[in-house]
Coordinates of C-alpha atoms in Angstrom, one line a residue:
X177 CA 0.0 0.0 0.0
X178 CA 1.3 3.5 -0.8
X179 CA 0.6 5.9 1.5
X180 CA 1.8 10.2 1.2
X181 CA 0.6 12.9 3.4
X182 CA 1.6 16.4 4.0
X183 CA 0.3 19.5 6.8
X184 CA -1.3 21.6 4.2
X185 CA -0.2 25.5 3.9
X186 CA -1.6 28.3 6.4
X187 CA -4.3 29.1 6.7
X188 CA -5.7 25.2 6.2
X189 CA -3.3 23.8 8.7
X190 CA -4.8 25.8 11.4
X191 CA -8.1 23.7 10.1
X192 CA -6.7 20.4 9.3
X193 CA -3.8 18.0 10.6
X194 CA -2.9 16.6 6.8
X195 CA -3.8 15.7 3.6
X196 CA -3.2 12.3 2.7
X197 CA -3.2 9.6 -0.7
X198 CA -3.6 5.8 -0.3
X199 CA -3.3 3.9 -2.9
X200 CA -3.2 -0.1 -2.7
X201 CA -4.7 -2.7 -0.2
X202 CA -4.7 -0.9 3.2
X203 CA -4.1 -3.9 6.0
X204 CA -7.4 -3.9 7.5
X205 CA -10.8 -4.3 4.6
X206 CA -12.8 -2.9 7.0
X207 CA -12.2 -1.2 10.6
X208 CA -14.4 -0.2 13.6
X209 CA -13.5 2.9 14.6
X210 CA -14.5 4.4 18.2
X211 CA -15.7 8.1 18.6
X212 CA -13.1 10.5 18.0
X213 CA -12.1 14.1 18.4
X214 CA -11.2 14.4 14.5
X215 CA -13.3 14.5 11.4
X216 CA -12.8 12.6 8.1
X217 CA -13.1 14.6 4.4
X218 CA -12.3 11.9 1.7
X219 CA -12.6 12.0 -2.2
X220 CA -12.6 8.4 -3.8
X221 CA -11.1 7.4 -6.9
X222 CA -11.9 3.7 -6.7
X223 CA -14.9 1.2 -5.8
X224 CA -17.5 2.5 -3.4
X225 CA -16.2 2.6 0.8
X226 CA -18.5 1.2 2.9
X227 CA -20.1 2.7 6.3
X228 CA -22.5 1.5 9.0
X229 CA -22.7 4.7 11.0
X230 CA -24.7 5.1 14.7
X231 CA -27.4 2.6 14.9
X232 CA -27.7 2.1 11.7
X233 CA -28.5 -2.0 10.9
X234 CA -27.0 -1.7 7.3
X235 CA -24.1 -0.5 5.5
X236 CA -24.0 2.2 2.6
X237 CA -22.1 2.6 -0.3
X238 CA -20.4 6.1 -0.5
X239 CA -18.7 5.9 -4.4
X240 CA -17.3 9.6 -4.5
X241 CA -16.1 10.1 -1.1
X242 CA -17.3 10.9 2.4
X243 CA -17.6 13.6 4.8
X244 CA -17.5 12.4 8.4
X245 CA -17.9 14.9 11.2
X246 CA -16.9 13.9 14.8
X247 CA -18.3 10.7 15.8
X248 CA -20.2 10.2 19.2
X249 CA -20.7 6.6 18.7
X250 CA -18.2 3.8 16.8
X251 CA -18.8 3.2 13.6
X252 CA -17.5 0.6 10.7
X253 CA -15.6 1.7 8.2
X254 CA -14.9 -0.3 5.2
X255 CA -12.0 0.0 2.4
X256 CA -12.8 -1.3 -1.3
X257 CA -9.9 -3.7 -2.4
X258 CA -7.9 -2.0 -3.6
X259 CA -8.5 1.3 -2.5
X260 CA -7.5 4.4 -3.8
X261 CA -8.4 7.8 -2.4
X262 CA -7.5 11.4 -1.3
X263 CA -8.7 12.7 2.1
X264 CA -7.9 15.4 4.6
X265 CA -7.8 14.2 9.0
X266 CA -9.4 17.6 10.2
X267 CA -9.6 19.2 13.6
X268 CA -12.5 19.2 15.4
X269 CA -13.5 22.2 14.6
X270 CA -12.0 22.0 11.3
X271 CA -14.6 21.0 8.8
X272 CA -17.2 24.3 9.2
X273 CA -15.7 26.3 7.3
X274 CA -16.2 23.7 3.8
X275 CA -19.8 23.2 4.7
X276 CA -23.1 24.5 3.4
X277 CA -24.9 23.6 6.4
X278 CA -24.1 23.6 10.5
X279 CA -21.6 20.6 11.2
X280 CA -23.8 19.6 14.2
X281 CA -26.7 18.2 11.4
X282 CA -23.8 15.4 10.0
X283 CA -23.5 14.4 13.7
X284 CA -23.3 10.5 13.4
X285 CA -24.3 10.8 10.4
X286 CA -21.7 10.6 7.1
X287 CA -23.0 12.1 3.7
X288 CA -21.3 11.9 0.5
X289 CA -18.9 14.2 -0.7
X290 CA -21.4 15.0 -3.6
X291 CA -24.3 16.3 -0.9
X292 CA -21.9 18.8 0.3
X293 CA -20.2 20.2 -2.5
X294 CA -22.1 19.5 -5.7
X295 CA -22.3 16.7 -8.1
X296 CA -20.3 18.7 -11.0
X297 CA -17.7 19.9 -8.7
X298 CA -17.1 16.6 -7.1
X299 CA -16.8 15.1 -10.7
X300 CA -14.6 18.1 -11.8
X301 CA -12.1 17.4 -9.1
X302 CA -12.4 13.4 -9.0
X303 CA -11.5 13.4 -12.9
X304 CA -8.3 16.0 -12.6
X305 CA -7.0 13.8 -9.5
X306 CA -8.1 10.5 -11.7
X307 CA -5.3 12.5 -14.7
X308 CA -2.6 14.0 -12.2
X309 CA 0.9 13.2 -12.4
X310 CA 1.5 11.3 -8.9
X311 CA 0.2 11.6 -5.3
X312 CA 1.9 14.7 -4.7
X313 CA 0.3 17.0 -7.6
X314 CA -3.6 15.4 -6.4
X315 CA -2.9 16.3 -2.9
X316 CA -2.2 19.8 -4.5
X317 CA -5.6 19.6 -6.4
X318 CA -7.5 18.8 -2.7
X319 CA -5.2 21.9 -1.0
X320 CA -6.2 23.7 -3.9
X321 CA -10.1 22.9 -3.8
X322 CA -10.2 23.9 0.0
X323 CA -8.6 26.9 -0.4
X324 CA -11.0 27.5 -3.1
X325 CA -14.3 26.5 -0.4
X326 CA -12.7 28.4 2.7
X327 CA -15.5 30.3 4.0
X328 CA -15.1 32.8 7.3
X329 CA -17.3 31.5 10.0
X330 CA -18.6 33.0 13.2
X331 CA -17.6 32.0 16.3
X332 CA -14.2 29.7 15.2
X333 CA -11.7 31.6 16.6
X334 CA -13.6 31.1 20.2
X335 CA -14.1 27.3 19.2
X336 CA -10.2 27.0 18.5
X337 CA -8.8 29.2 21.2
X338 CA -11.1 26.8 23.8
X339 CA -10.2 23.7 22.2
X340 CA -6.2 24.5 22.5
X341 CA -6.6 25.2 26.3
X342 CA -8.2 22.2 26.7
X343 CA -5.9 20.0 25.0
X344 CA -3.2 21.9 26.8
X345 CA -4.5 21.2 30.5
X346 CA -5.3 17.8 28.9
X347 CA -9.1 18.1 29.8
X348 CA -8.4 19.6 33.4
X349 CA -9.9 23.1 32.7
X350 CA -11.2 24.5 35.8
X351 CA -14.9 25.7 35.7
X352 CA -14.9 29.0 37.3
X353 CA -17.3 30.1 39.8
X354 CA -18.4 33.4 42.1
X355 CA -20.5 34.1 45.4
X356 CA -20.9 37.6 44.4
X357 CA -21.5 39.1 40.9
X358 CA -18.8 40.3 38.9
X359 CA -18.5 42.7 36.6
X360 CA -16.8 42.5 32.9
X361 CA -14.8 45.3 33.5
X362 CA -13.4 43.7 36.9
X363 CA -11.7 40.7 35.0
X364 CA -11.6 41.8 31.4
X365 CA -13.9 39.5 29.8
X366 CA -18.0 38.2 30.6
X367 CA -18.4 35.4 33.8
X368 CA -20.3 32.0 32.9
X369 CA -19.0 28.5 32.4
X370 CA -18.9 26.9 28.2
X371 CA -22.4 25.8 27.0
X372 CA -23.2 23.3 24.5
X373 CA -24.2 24.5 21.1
X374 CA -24.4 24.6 17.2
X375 CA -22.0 26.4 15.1
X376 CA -23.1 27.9 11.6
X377 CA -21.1 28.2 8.3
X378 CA -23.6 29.8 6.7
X379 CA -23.9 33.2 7.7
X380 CA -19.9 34.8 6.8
X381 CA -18.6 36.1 4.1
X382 CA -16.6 33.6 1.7
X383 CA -13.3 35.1 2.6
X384 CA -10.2 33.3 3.2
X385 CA -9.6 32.8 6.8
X386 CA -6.5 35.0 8.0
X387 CA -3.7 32.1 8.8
X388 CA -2.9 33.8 12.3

């Protein structure tokens, strides 16, 4: 099996850990993979992958490619033999910005590549990665595409600046708490404790995301 990646240029790698080509019979024909503080963005260039997502009783066939947000629950993943595909392993927060509609509606549940970015556009790129010269110039092509997609979205720096703190402290982030009110001019920024939510990528302008 032949397998290249790369940590694509700012401002993607602030988005995404890298960008990857397999090519060839991958060790395992299908794997069972546990929830996960990552997401999956893969373009196929072979037979259909197989999922059974959730609670899900069947698999599906996915034939151009997947979009898989952070799990909650395992799910199966399986590899055509032989496989052949280019993907991206993004950060959590990562795939918003390349979305049409709020991450949290893919929760535990994987879409096609198509239903997120267009039949023609999907067949556009699958066909110039199917005629590139080598792994490296079709991991080019996907860098290329997301550049293209990156959309400003509300509310990600907060998302990312949280996130790093609590990967720093591995988890141990103190919740902090009052017996009197405070002020936002006493301590510089608003008192409460992180809720629970939905992040939107509609919403921003399509301007590229500043890589600082």
């Amino acid at each position: 099996m032949e397998y290249v990646s790369r940590v694509p240029r700012p401002p993607l790698d602030g988005l995404i850990d890298d960008i990857y080509y397999l090519d060839g019979a991958p060790p395992y024909a299908r794997l069972t993979l546990p929830p996960m503080p990552s997401a999956l963005l893969i373009v196929n260039l072979g037979a259909p992958f197989r999922i059974r997502s959730g609670t899900d009783i069947e698999t599906a066939e996915y034939a151009d490619g997947c979009v898989v947000t952070m799990p909650t629950r395992a799910f199966e993943f399986g590899y055509p033999l032989p496989s052949r595909s280019v993907g991206a392993h993004v950060k959590p927060w990562g795939l918003a910005p390349f979305l049409p509609m709020p991450a949290a509606e893919l929760c535990d549940r994987p879409v096609t590549i198509e239903q997120v970015w267009g039949r023609p556009a999907v067949a556009e790129l699958r066909d110039r990665m199917a005629t590139a010269d080598g792994p490296h110039e079709m991991l080019t092509l996907l860098e290329e595409e997301l550049m293209r997609r990156l959309c400003e979205t509300a509310g990600l720096g907060l998302v990312r600046h949280t996130s790093s703190v609590i990967a720093a402290t591995s988890g141990a982030v103190a919740r902090a708490t009052s017996t009197r009110p405070t002020s936002a001019t006493s301590s510089g920024r608003s008192p409460g404790s992180l809720r629970r939510g939905t992040s939107k990528s509609g919403g921003g302008s399509c301007a590229n995301i500043p890589a600082t």
